[in-house]
Coordinates of C-alpha atoms in Angstrom, one line a residue:
Chain T
M94 CA 120.8 73.8 93.4
D95 CA 117.4 74.0 95.1
F96 CA 118.9 76.1 97.8
Y97 CA 119.8 78.8 95.5
L98 CA 116.4 78.6 93.6
G99 CA 114.6 78.8 97.1
L100 CA 116.9 81.8 97.6
I101 CA 115.8 83.4 94.4
Q102 CA 112.1 82.8 95.5
I103 CA 112.6 84.4 98.7
I104 CA 114.7 87.4 97.1
G105 CA 111.6 87.6 94.6
V106 CA 108.8 87.7 97.2
H107 CA 110.8 90.2 99.4
T108 CA 111.3 92.4 96.5
L109 CA 107.5 92.7 96.1
L110 CA 107.1 93.4 99.7
G111 CA 109.8 96.2 99.4
L112 CA 108.1 97.5 96.3
S113 CA 104.7 97.8 98.1
A114 CA 106.4 100.0 100.7
Y115 CA 108.4 102.0 98.0
C116 CA 105.1 103.1 96.6
V117 CA 104.0 104.5 100.0
L118 CA 107.5 106.0 100.7
Q119 CA 107.4 107.8 97.4
T120 CA 104.8 110.3 99.0
G121 CA 106.9 110.6 102.0
Q122 CA 104.8 108.3 104.2
V123 CA 106.2 105.7 106.2
S124 CA 103.9 102.7 106.5
L125 CA 104.5 99.8 108.7
A126 CA 101.1 98.3 107.6
Q127 CA 102.6 96.4 104.4
A128 CA 103.2 93.2 106.6
G129 CA 99.4 93.3 107.3
F130 CA 98.5 93.5 103.6
F131 CA 100.9 90.9 102.9
A132 CA 99.2 88.7 105.4
I133 CA 95.9 89.4 104.0
G134 CA 97.1 88.5 100.7
A135 CA 98.7 85.3 101.9
Y136 CA 95.7 84.0 103.8
V137 CA 93.3 84.7 101.1
A138 CA 95.1 83.3 98.3
G139 CA 95.8 80.1 100.3
M140 CA 92.3 79.8 101.4
L141 CA 91.1 80.1 97.8
T142 CA 93.6 77.6 96.3
V143 CA 93.2 75.2 99.2
L144 CA 89.7 75.3 100.3
G145 CA 88.3 76.7 97.2
H146 CA 90.2 74.5 94.7
W147 CA 90.8 77.9 92.6
P148 CA 93.7 78.1 90.1
L149 CA 96.5 80.1 91.6
I150 CA 96.4 83.3 89.1
P151 CA 92.8 84.1 89.9
A152 CA 93.4 83.6 93.7
L153 CA 96.3 86.0 93.4
I154 CA 94.3 88.6 91.7
V155 CA 91.8 88.3 94.5
A156 CA 94.6 88.4 97.1
A157 CA 95.7 91.6 95.2
V158 CA 92.1 93.2 95.0
L159 CA 91.7 92.5 98.7
G160 CA 95.1 93.9 99.8
G161 CA 94.5 97.1 97.7
A162 CA 90.9 97.5 99.0
T163 CA 92.1 97.0 102.8
A164 CA 94.9 99.5 101.9
C165 CA 92.5 102.1 100.6
A166 CA 90.1 101.6 103.6
V167 CA 93.0 101.8 106.0
G168 CA 94.4 104.9 104.0
F169 CA 91.6 107.3 104.5
P170 CA 91.6 107.4 108.5
A171 CA 95.4 106.6 108.7
L172 CA 96.5 109.3 106.1
R173 CA 94.8 112.1 108.1
V174 CA 97.6 111.8 110.4
K175 CA 101.4 112.1 109.4
G176 CA 104.9 111.4 110.5
L177 CA 105.1 109.5 113.7
M178 CA 101.5 109.1 114.2
L179 CA 101.4 107.5 110.8
V180 CA 104.0 105.2 111.7
V181 CA 102.2 104.3 114.9
A182 CA 98.7 103.9 113.1
T183 CA 100.0 101.7 110.6
T184 CA 102.0 99.7 113.1
A185 CA 98.9 99.2 115.2
F186 CA 97.0 98.1 111.8
G187 CA 99.5 95.6 110.9
E188 CA 99.5 94.0 114.5
A189 CA 95.8 94.2 114.5
V190 CA 95.7 92.1 111.3
R191 CA 98.5 89.8 112.8
L192 CA 96.2 89.1 115.9
F193 CA 93.2 88.6 113.8
F194 CA 94.7 85.9 112.1
F195 CA 96.1 84.7 115.3
N196 CA 92.5 84.2 116.5
F197 CA 91.0 83.2 113.1
N198 CA 89.8 79.7 112.9
Y199 CA 88.1 78.4 109.6
Q200 CA 88.7 74.6 109.0
L201 CA 87.1 72.2 106.7
E202 CA 86.9 68.5 106.9
R203 CA 88.5 67.1 104.0
G204 CA 88.6 63.1 104.5
E205 CA 90.7 62.3 107.2
L206 CA 92.5 65.9 107.6
K207 CA 91.2 69.1 108.7
I208 CA 92.5 71.9 106.6
G209 CA 92.4 75.6 106.7
P210 CA 93.7 78.4 109.0
H211 CA 93.7 77.2 112.6
G212 CA 94.4 80.1 114.9
G213 CA 98.0 80.1 116.4
E214 CA 98.8 76.9 114.7
G215 CA 98.7 78.5 111.4
F216 CA 97.6 77.5 108.0
R217 CA 99.3 74.1 106.8
Q218 CA 99.2 72.2 103.7
I219 CA 99.2 75.0 101.1
R220 CA 100.2 72.5 98.6
Y221 CA 99.1 74.0 95.3
F222 CA 102.6 73.7 93.7
P223 CA 103.4 70.3 94.5
E224 CA 100.0 69.0 93.8
N225 CA 100.1 70.6 90.3
G226 CA 103.6 69.3 89.7
W227 CA 105.6 72.5 89.4
S228 CA 109.2 72.2 89.8
T229 CA 111.1 74.7 92.0
L230 CA 112.6 76.2 88.9
E231 CA 109.2 77.0 87.4
V232 CA 108.1 78.3 90.8
A233 CA 111.2 80.7 90.7
I234 CA 110.5 81.6 87.1
F235 CA 106.6 82.4 87.8
I236 CA 107.5 84.6 90.8
W237 CA 110.3 86.6 88.9
V238 CA 107.8 87.1 86.0
I239 CA 105.5 88.7 88.3
V240 CA 108.3 90.7 89.9
V241 CA 109.8 91.9 86.6
I242 CA 106.0 93.0 85.6
V243 CA 105.6 94.9 88.8
M244 CA 109.1 96.5 88.7
A245 CA 108.5 97.3 85.0
A246 CA 105.2 99.1 85.9
L247 CA 106.7 100.8 88.7
W248 CA 109.6 102.0 86.5
W249 CA 107.3 103.2 83.8
M250 CA 105.1 104.9 86.5
D251 CA 108.1 106.8 87.8
R252 CA 108.6 108.3 84.5
T253 CA 104.9 109.5 83.9
R254 CA 103.0 112.4 85.4
A255 CA 101.7 110.1 88.2
G256 CA 105.3 109.5 89.4
A257 CA 106.0 113.3 89.3
V258 CA 103.2 114.0 91.4
L259 CA 103.9 111.1 94.1
R260 CA 107.3 112.7 94.5
A261 CA 106.0 116.2 94.5
V262 CA 103.8 115.2 97.4
G263 CA 106.7 113.3 99.0
Q264 CA 109.1 116.2 98.8
D265 CA 106.8 119.1 99.8
E266 CA 103.2 118.7 100.6
F267 CA 102.3 122.5 100.9
A268 CA 104.0 123.3 97.7
S269 CA 102.2 120.3 95.8
Q270 CA 98.7 121.3 97.4
S271 CA 99.2 125.0 96.4
S272 CA 99.8 123.7 92.7
G273 CA 96.5 122.0 92.9
I274 CA 97.3 118.2 93.7
N275 CA 94.8 116.7 95.9
I276 CA 97.3 115.2 98.5
T277 CA 94.8 112.9 100.2
A278 CA 93.8 111.2 96.8
V279 CA 97.5 110.9 95.8
K280 CA 98.5 109.4 99.2
V281 CA 95.5 106.8 99.5
T282 CA 96.2 105.8 95.7
A283 CA 99.9 105.3 96.6
M284 CA 98.8 103.2 99.5
T285 CA 96.3 101.3 97.6
V286 CA 99.0 100.4 94.9
G287 CA 101.3 99.3 97.8
G288 CA 98.5 97.2 99.1
V289 CA 97.9 95.6 95.8
I290 CA 101.6 94.6 95.4
A291 CA 101.8 93.4 99.0
G292 CA 98.8 91.4 98.3
I293 CA 100.3 89.5 95.3
G294 CA 103.6 89.0 97.4
G295 CA 101.7 87.5 100.1
G296 CA 99.7 85.3 97.9
L297 CA 103.2 84.0 96.5
F298 CA 104.7 83.7 99.9
A299 CA 101.9 81.6 101.1
H300 CA 102.3 79.3 98.2
Y301 CA 106.1 78.7 98.3
T302 CA 106.4 78.1 102.0
T303 CA 103.2 76.1 102.1
H304 CA 102.8 76.9 105.8
I305 CA 102.0 80.4 107.1
E306 CA 101.3 81.4 110.6
H307 CA 100.6 84.8 112.3
V308 CA 104.1 85.3 113.8
Q309 CA 105.7 85.6 110.2
F310 CA 103.8 88.7 109.8
G311 CA 104.8 90.8 112.8
V312 CA 106.4 94.3 113.1
A313 CA 109.7 92.6 112.2
L314 CA 108.4 91.9 108.5
A315 CA 106.9 95.3 108.5
S316 CA 110.2 97.0 109.4
F317 CA 111.9 94.8 106.8
A318 CA 109.4 96.2 104.2
I319 CA 110.4 99.8 104.9
A320 CA 114.1 98.8 105.4
Y321 CA 114.5 97.7 101.8
P322 CA 113.6 100.8 99.9
I323 CA 115.1 103.2 102.4
L324 CA 118.4 101.3 102.6
G325 CA 118.3 101.0 98.6
G326 CA 117.4 104.4 98.0
L327 CA 114.1 106.0 96.8
S328 CA 115.3 107.3 93.6
N329 CA 114.4 104.1 91.5
V330 CA 113.0 100.7 91.9
F331 CA 116.4 99.0 91.5
G332 CA 117.6 100.4 94.9
T333 CA 114.8 98.1 96.4
L334 CA 116.0 95.2 94.6
I335 CA 119.7 95.7 95.3
A336 CA 118.9 96.2 99.1
V337 CA 116.8 92.9 99.0
I338 CA 119.5 90.9 97.3
F339 CA 122.1 92.6 99.8
I340 CA 120.0 91.7 102.9
Q341 CA 118.6 88.3 102.0
G342 CA 121.3 87.1 99.8
F343 CA 124.4 88.4 101.6
L344 CA 123.4 89.4 105.2
I345 CA 121.0 86.5 105.9
E346 CA 122.4 83.4 103.7
G347 CA 125.7 84.6 102.8
L348 CA 126.8 85.1 106.4
R349 CA 125.4 81.9 107.6
F350 CA 128.8 80.6 108.5
M351 CA 129.2 83.3 111.2
G352 CA 126.4 81.7 113.2
D353 CA 125.1 83.9 116.2
W354 CA 127.3 86.8 115.1
R355 CA 125.3 87.3 111.8
N356 CA 122.3 88.6 113.6
L357 CA 124.4 91.1 115.6
L358 CA 126.1 92.4 112.2
F359 CA 122.7 92.6 110.9
G360 CA 121.4 95.4 112.9
G361 CA 124.8 97.1 113.0
L362 CA 125.2 97.1 109.3
I363 CA 121.7 99.0 108.8
V364 CA 122.9 101.6 111.4
L365 CA 126.2 101.9 109.6
A366 CA 124.6 102.2 106.2
M367 CA 122.4 105.1 107.4
N368 CA 125.3 106.9 108.8
V369 CA 127.3 106.5 105.8
R370 CA 124.8 106.9 103.1
P371 CA 121.7 108.6 104.8
R372 CA 119.8 108.7 101.5
G373 CA 120.1 105.2 100.5
L374 CA 122.6 103.0 98.6
I375 CA 121.5 104.5 95.3
D376 CA 120.6 108.0 95.6
E377 CA 119.8 110.6 92.9
N378 CA 123.6 111.3 92.4
T379 CA 124.5 107.7 92.0
S380 CA 121.7 107.2 89.5
A381 CA 122.6 110.2 87.6
L382 CA 126.2 109.1 87.4
F383 CA 125.0 105.9 86.0
K384 CA 122.9 107.4 83.4
R385 CA 125.8 109.7 82.3
A386 CA 128.0 106.7 82.1
L387 CA 125.7 104.7 80.1
W388 CA 124.1 107.5 77.8
P389 CA 126.7 110.1 77.7
R390 CA 125.5 111.8 74.4
K391 CA 121.8 112.1 75.4
D392 CA 122.9 113.8 78.7
R393 CA 124.9 116.3 76.8
A394 CA 121.9 117.0 74.5
G395 CA 119.6 117.5 77.6
A396 CA 122.1 120.0 79.0
Chain D
M113 CA 76.8 90.5 135.8
D114 CA 76.8 89.1 139.6
Y115 CA 78.7 90.8 142.4
L116 CA 81.7 88.5 142.1
D117 CA 82.3 89.1 138.4
F118 CA 82.0 92.9 139.2
I119 CA 84.7 92.6 141.9
D120 CA 86.9 90.7 139.5
T121 CA 86.4 93.2 136.8
I122 CA 87.6 96.1 139.2
Q123 CA 90.4 94.1 140.4
S124 CA 91.6 93.6 136.8
I125 CA 91.4 97.1 136.0
A126 CA 93.2 98.0 139.1
D127 CA 96.0 95.6 138.5
G128 CA 96.3 96.8 135.0
V129 CA 96.6 100.5 136.1
L130 CA 99.3 99.9 138.4
F131 CA 101.1 97.9 135.7
G132 CA 100.3 100.8 133.5
A133 CA 103.0 102.9 135.2
T134 CA 105.6 101.2 133.2
Y135 CA 103.6 102.0 130.0
A136 CA 103.6 105.7 131.1
L137 CA 107.3 105.9 131.6
L138 CA 108.0 104.3 128.3
G139 CA 105.5 106.6 126.6
I140 CA 107.1 109.6 128.4
G141 CA 110.4 108.6 126.8
F142 CA 109.1 108.4 123.2
T143 CA 107.3 111.7 123.9
L144 CA 110.2 113.5 125.1
I145 CA 112.5 112.6 122.5
F146 CA 109.9 113.4 119.9
G147 CA 109.1 116.9 121.5
V148 CA 112.8 118.0 121.5
M149 CA 113.9 116.5 118.2
H150 CA 110.7 115.8 116.3
K151 CA 112.4 112.5 115.5
I152 CA 111.2 109.0 116.7
N153 CA 113.5 106.8 118.3
L154 CA 112.5 103.0 117.7
S155 CA 115.2 101.7 119.8
Y156 CA 113.9 103.2 123.1
A157 CA 112.0 100.2 124.5
A158 CA 114.9 97.7 123.4
A159 CA 117.3 100.0 125.1
S160 CA 115.1 99.9 128.4
I161 CA 115.1 96.2 128.4
G162 CA 118.8 96.2 127.6
A163 CA 119.6 98.5 130.5
A164 CA 117.6 96.0 132.8
Y165 CA 119.7 93.2 131.3
A166 CA 122.7 95.0 131.9
S167 CA 121.8 95.9 135.4
L168 CA 121.2 92.1 136.1
L169 CA 124.7 91.2 134.8
I170 CA 126.4 93.8 136.9
L171 CA 124.2 92.6 139.9
A172 CA 125.6 88.9 139.2
G173 CA 129.2 90.1 139.1
F174 CA 129.1 92.2 142.4
K175 CA 127.4 91.3 145.7
V176 CA 125.0 94.1 146.3
P177 CA 121.3 94.0 147.8
P178 CA 118.9 93.3 144.9
A179 CA 117.2 96.7 145.5
F180 CA 120.2 98.2 143.9
V181 CA 119.0 96.7 140.5
F182 CA 116.8 99.8 140.0
V183 CA 119.8 102.2 140.5
L184 CA 122.0 100.2 138.3
S185 CA 119.4 99.9 135.6
A186 CA 118.8 103.6 135.5
L187 CA 122.5 104.3 135.2
C188 CA 122.9 101.8 132.6
G189 CA 119.9 103.3 130.8
G190 CA 121.3 106.8 130.8
V191 CA 124.7 105.3 129.2
I192 CA 122.9 103.5 126.6
G193 CA 120.7 106.5 125.9
G194 CA 123.8 108.6 125.2
L195 CA 125.3 105.9 123.2
V196 CA 121.9 105.8 121.0
Y197 CA 122.2 109.3 120.3
W198 CA 125.8 109.1 119.4
I199 CA 125.3 106.1 117.1
G200 CA 121.8 106.7 115.7
F201 CA 121.6 110.4 115.4
K202 CA 124.7 112.4 115.6
F203 CA 126.0 111.8 112.2
I204 CA 122.8 111.7 110.2
P205 CA 121.5 114.9 108.7
L206 CA 118.5 116.1 110.6
N207 CA 116.4 116.9 107.7
N208 CA 116.0 113.3 106.7
P209 CA 113.4 111.7 108.9
L210 CA 113.7 108.5 107.2
A211 CA 117.4 108.0 107.8
T212 CA 117.1 108.2 111.6
L213 CA 114.0 106.0 111.7
M214 CA 116.0 103.4 109.9
S215 CA 119.0 103.9 112.1
T216 CA 117.0 103.5 115.2
L217 CA 115.1 100.6 113.8
G218 CA 118.7 98.9 113.2
L219 CA 119.7 99.9 116.8
L220 CA 116.7 98.2 117.9
L221 CA 117.8 94.8 116.3
L222 CA 121.2 95.4 117.4
I223 CA 120.3 95.7 121.2
D224 CA 117.9 92.9 121.0
E225 CA 120.5 90.8 119.4
I226 CA 123.3 91.8 121.9
V227 CA 120.9 90.7 124.6
V228 CA 120.1 87.4 122.8
H229 CA 123.8 86.7 122.3
T230 CA 125.0 87.3 125.9
T231 CA 122.2 85.3 127.5
Q232 CA 121.7 82.6 124.8
G233 CA 118.2 83.7 124.6
V234 CA 117.3 82.3 127.8
P235 CA 114.8 84.4 130.0
L236 CA 116.3 85.6 133.2
A237 CA 114.7 85.8 136.5
Y238 CA 114.4 89.3 137.7
P239 CA 114.5 90.1 141.6
V240 CA 110.9 90.9 142.6
L241 CA 110.5 93.0 145.6
F242 CA 107.5 92.9 148.1
S243 CA 106.0 90.1 146.1
D244 CA 104.7 88.4 149.4
V245 CA 102.9 91.6 150.5
I246 CA 99.5 91.6 149.7
I247 CA 97.5 94.7 150.8
P248 CA 93.6 94.1 151.2
A249 CA 91.4 96.8 150.4
G250 CA 88.0 96.1 151.2
P251 CA 87.0 93.3 148.6
F252 CA 90.2 93.9 146.6
N253 CA 93.6 92.7 147.0
L254 CA 96.6 95.0 145.8
R255 CA 99.7 93.1 145.1
G256 CA 102.7 94.5 146.9
D257 CA 105.1 94.2 143.8
L258 CA 102.7 96.0 141.6
I259 CA 102.2 98.8 144.3
F260 CA 105.9 99.1 144.5
V261 CA 106.2 99.3 140.7
F262 CA 103.4 102.0 140.6
M263 CA 105.0 104.1 143.4
L264 CA 108.3 104.0 141.8
G265 CA 106.8 105.2 138.4
C266 CA 104.8 107.9 140.3
I267 CA 108.3 109.1 141.9
C268 CA 110.0 109.2 138.6
M269 CA 107.2 111.1 136.9
V270 CA 107.1 113.6 139.7
L271 CA 110.8 114.1 139.5
L272 CA 110.8 114.3 135.8
L273 CA 107.9 117.1 136.0
L274 CA 110.1 118.9 138.5
L275 CA 113.1 118.6 136.1
I276 CA 111.2 119.9 133.2
Y277 CA 109.2 122.8 134.8
R278 CA 111.6 123.9 137.6
T279 CA 115.2 123.8 136.3
R280 CA 117.2 125.8 133.9
L281 CA 117.7 122.5 131.9
G282 CA 114.0 121.9 131.8
I283 CA 113.5 125.5 130.3
A284 CA 116.1 124.9 127.7
T285 CA 114.6 121.5 126.8
R286 CA 111.2 123.0 126.4
A287 CA 112.5 126.1 124.5
V288 CA 114.2 123.8 122.0
S289 CA 111.0 121.7 121.6
Q290 CA 109.1 124.8 121.0
Q291 CA 111.3 126.6 118.8
P292 CA 114.7 125.1 117.9
V293 CA 116.0 128.1 115.8
A294 CA 114.9 130.9 118.4
S295 CA 116.3 128.9 121.3
A296 CA 119.7 128.5 119.4
L297 CA 119.6 132.2 118.9
C298 CA 119.3 132.8 122.8
G299 CA 122.4 130.9 123.2
I300 CA 121.0 127.4 124.1
S301 CA 123.1 124.5 122.7
T302 CA 120.7 122.4 121.0
T303 CA 123.1 119.5 120.6
R304 CA 123.6 119.4 124.3
V305 CA 119.9 119.7 125.1
N306 CA 119.5 116.7 122.8
I307 CA 122.1 114.7 124.3
L308 CA 120.8 115.3 127.8
T309 CA 117.3 114.5 126.6
F310 CA 118.4 111.2 125.3
V311 CA 120.4 110.5 128.7
I312 CA 117.4 111.5 130.8
T313 CA 115.0 109.6 128.8
G314 CA 117.4 106.6 129.0
V315 CA 117.5 106.9 132.6
L316 CA 113.7 106.8 132.8
G317 CA 113.9 104.0 130.3
G318 CA 116.2 101.8 132.4
I319 CA 113.9 102.5 135.4
A320 CA 110.9 101.3 133.3
G321 CA 112.9 98.2 132.1
A322 CA 113.6 97.3 135.7
M323 CA 110.1 97.9 136.7
I324 CA 108.8 95.6 134.0
G325 CA 111.3 92.9 135.2
A326 CA 110.1 93.2 138.7
A327 CA 106.5 93.4 137.6
I328 CA 106.6 90.2 135.5
G329 CA 109.4 88.6 137.5
M330 CA 111.6 87.8 134.5
L331 CA 113.2 89.6 131.5
S332 CA 113.2 88.3 128.0
P333 CA 114.5 89.7 124.7
L334 CA 111.0 89.0 123.2
L335 CA 109.7 91.9 125.3
A336 CA 111.3 94.5 123.2
L337 CA 109.0 94.6 120.3
P338 CA 105.7 94.5 121.9
L339 CA 106.7 97.2 124.5
T340 CA 107.9 99.4 121.5
V341 CA 104.3 99.2 120.1
K342 CA 102.9 99.8 123.5
G343 CA 105.1 102.9 124.2
L344 CA 104.3 104.3 120.7
I345 CA 100.5 103.8 121.1
V346 CA 100.6 105.5 124.6
C347 CA 102.5 108.3 123.2
V348 CA 100.0 108.8 120.4
I349 CA 96.9 108.4 122.5
G350 CA 98.3 110.8 125.1
G351 CA 99.3 113.3 122.4
L352 CA 102.6 113.7 121.0
G353 CA 105.0 115.7 123.1
S354 CA 102.7 115.9 126.1
I355 CA 104.1 114.3 129.2
P356 CA 100.8 114.5 131.3
G357 CA 99.0 112.8 128.3
A358 CA 101.6 110.2 128.2
I359 CA 101.3 109.4 131.9
L360 CA 97.4 109.1 131.6
A361 CA 97.4 107.3 128.4
G362 CA 99.8 104.8 130.0
L363 CA 97.7 104.1 133.0
L364 CA 94.5 104.0 130.7
V365 CA 96.2 101.6 128.2
G366 CA 97.5 99.2 131.1
G367 CA 94.1 99.2 132.9
L368 CA 92.0 98.6 129.6
E369 CA 94.6 96.0 128.5
N370 CA 94.1 93.9 131.7
L371 CA 90.3 94.4 131.3
F372 CA 90.2 93.0 127.9
Q373 CA 92.6 90.4 128.9
F374 CA 89.9 89.4 131.8
W375 CA 87.1 89.5 129.4
R376 CA 88.4 88.0 126.2
G377 CA 91.6 86.2 126.9
V378 CA 95.3 87.0 126.4
S379 CA 95.3 86.1 122.7
E380 CA 92.9 88.8 121.8
R381 CA 93.7 91.5 124.3
D382 CA 96.0 93.6 122.1
L383 CA 93.6 93.6 119.3
Y384 CA 91.3 95.8 121.4
I385 CA 94.2 98.1 122.3
M386 CA 94.8 98.7 118.5
L387 CA 91.1 99.3 118.0
L388 CA 91.2 101.8 121.0
L389 CA 94.1 103.6 119.1
F390 CA 92.2 103.6 115.7
I391 CA 89.2 105.2 117.6
F392 CA 91.5 108.0 118.9
L393 CA 93.0 108.5 115.5
V394 CA 89.6 108.7 113.8
F395 CA 87.9 110.9 116.5
R396 CA 90.6 112.7 118.1
P397 CA 93.7 112.5 116.2
G398 CA 95.8 114.8 118.5
G399 CA 95.4 112.5 121.4
L400 CA 94.2 113.3 124.8
F401 CA 96.3 116.5 125.2
A402 CA 96.5 117.8 121.8
T403 CA 98.8 120.6 121.3
A404 CA 97.1 123.7 119.7
P405 CA 97.0 123.5 116.1
G406 CA 99.1 126.1 114.1
R407 CA 102.0 126.1 116.6
D408 CA 105.0 125.0 115.0

């Protein structure tokens, strides 16, 4: 049972990571820096609860704010460039954050032990959940409450003017600029929102794994972050969720019996999925199909 | 700084510049594909390492002198390059940049895993040529293997420049990279140029992979991701689509990387390279050899 609860926690945290990339991808930008914001969230939240004895929720809020602030600061220089340049710039930023934590040493004496981030060895003993007697089930529920809140907020945002503006910038920058949208502001805002979500996700990640180290936040995690929304489709938030369940639940855990071959299949399936469904598993047509099936009358009234 | 420190600093820059030839080749590969297709091929560095591995496997099967490993690696690189085009680009609509980005990312993971699977993840020793030769140059010593790698890189670059600027294929490639529609109207087959670009960059990548193996003395699948990042950085610092830019930037990154390693240690080295990239992005976003703005 604990195995499945652990899997549910992983899926929850990765959904947050995917959603943070989803926000940025909405504006047509590919950011590989999400793993960097995730790392910042993880280290900050971990240090606050372990070294500062803060409760979890304020620590998560600080992690979110810091993640967002970094994203905003990175957004201004990085979003001057686009396309490939942005991919490279954000990759470099993510790697720079990882290397920063690789060299980051801040330990306090606590009785016998030394606690805190310790360079290449990572940051051990983030024991907030066990110390406060949270069961695995409670942790899973807590993570999913946050995931649901974030998903609901993004779902709502997709339906407001803000969502329309984001999509407009993503689909045609020139056209949206001509209709009076400040595209830099929109992109930096999307990046900031992505940073906030990644910060929260990182904070949760640090607490359920209890041990974080720099290698976990490398380019691989960043590519997972953009893989979820692109594989799932950018038409709505559920695409990301389905892609996370597919990758984490099916490809990584479900295929364990295949041993070594699983990893081979993983890259191959991504390539296959992109060849078969280049616009993601759930694209505009699929979601329109669902809507028609679920609310047939409303659709007719609209048409 | 006293005299010995000065000598050591210059020495480490020189070693780095020599090794930088491999980065230059990788950067050229990224830049060429971007120039022709306006697409990014993330699997390029992994394919290079894969080609070097494939050449090692072939070398183990047949009894040929170790120098052939470079030729074999180039051939394997060309084949892998063609395959990458076939699998990752052929069937995906070109107006959807995210899809090709994702498919090449998938290919990166796939190639990496194939390598891990066939070698059980154990790093393999690579035949090193001229490792016992050390050329003294005044107070400095130049390592024979690095010199060999550098010369090989220079030969490849010269050949590539001749190919691009002196042959019909080169003219077609440049035409497609400047104006795909107009060149298609002039009767150039865009698909053919694209495939050939992938094969040519694959050959370059195979040589780069072999050079990396020869310079480090071994091959490991762990090299693929850092090399991807380095190659992309080189291609951005040099200016997207600019071959001379990629060459210069490759040597620059190689030299600076070794300098930072000498000053600050191996764990902080890449941090400064990233900072260098950010300095470029802020003050000179087009790179060293930026194309004139306004040209499509």
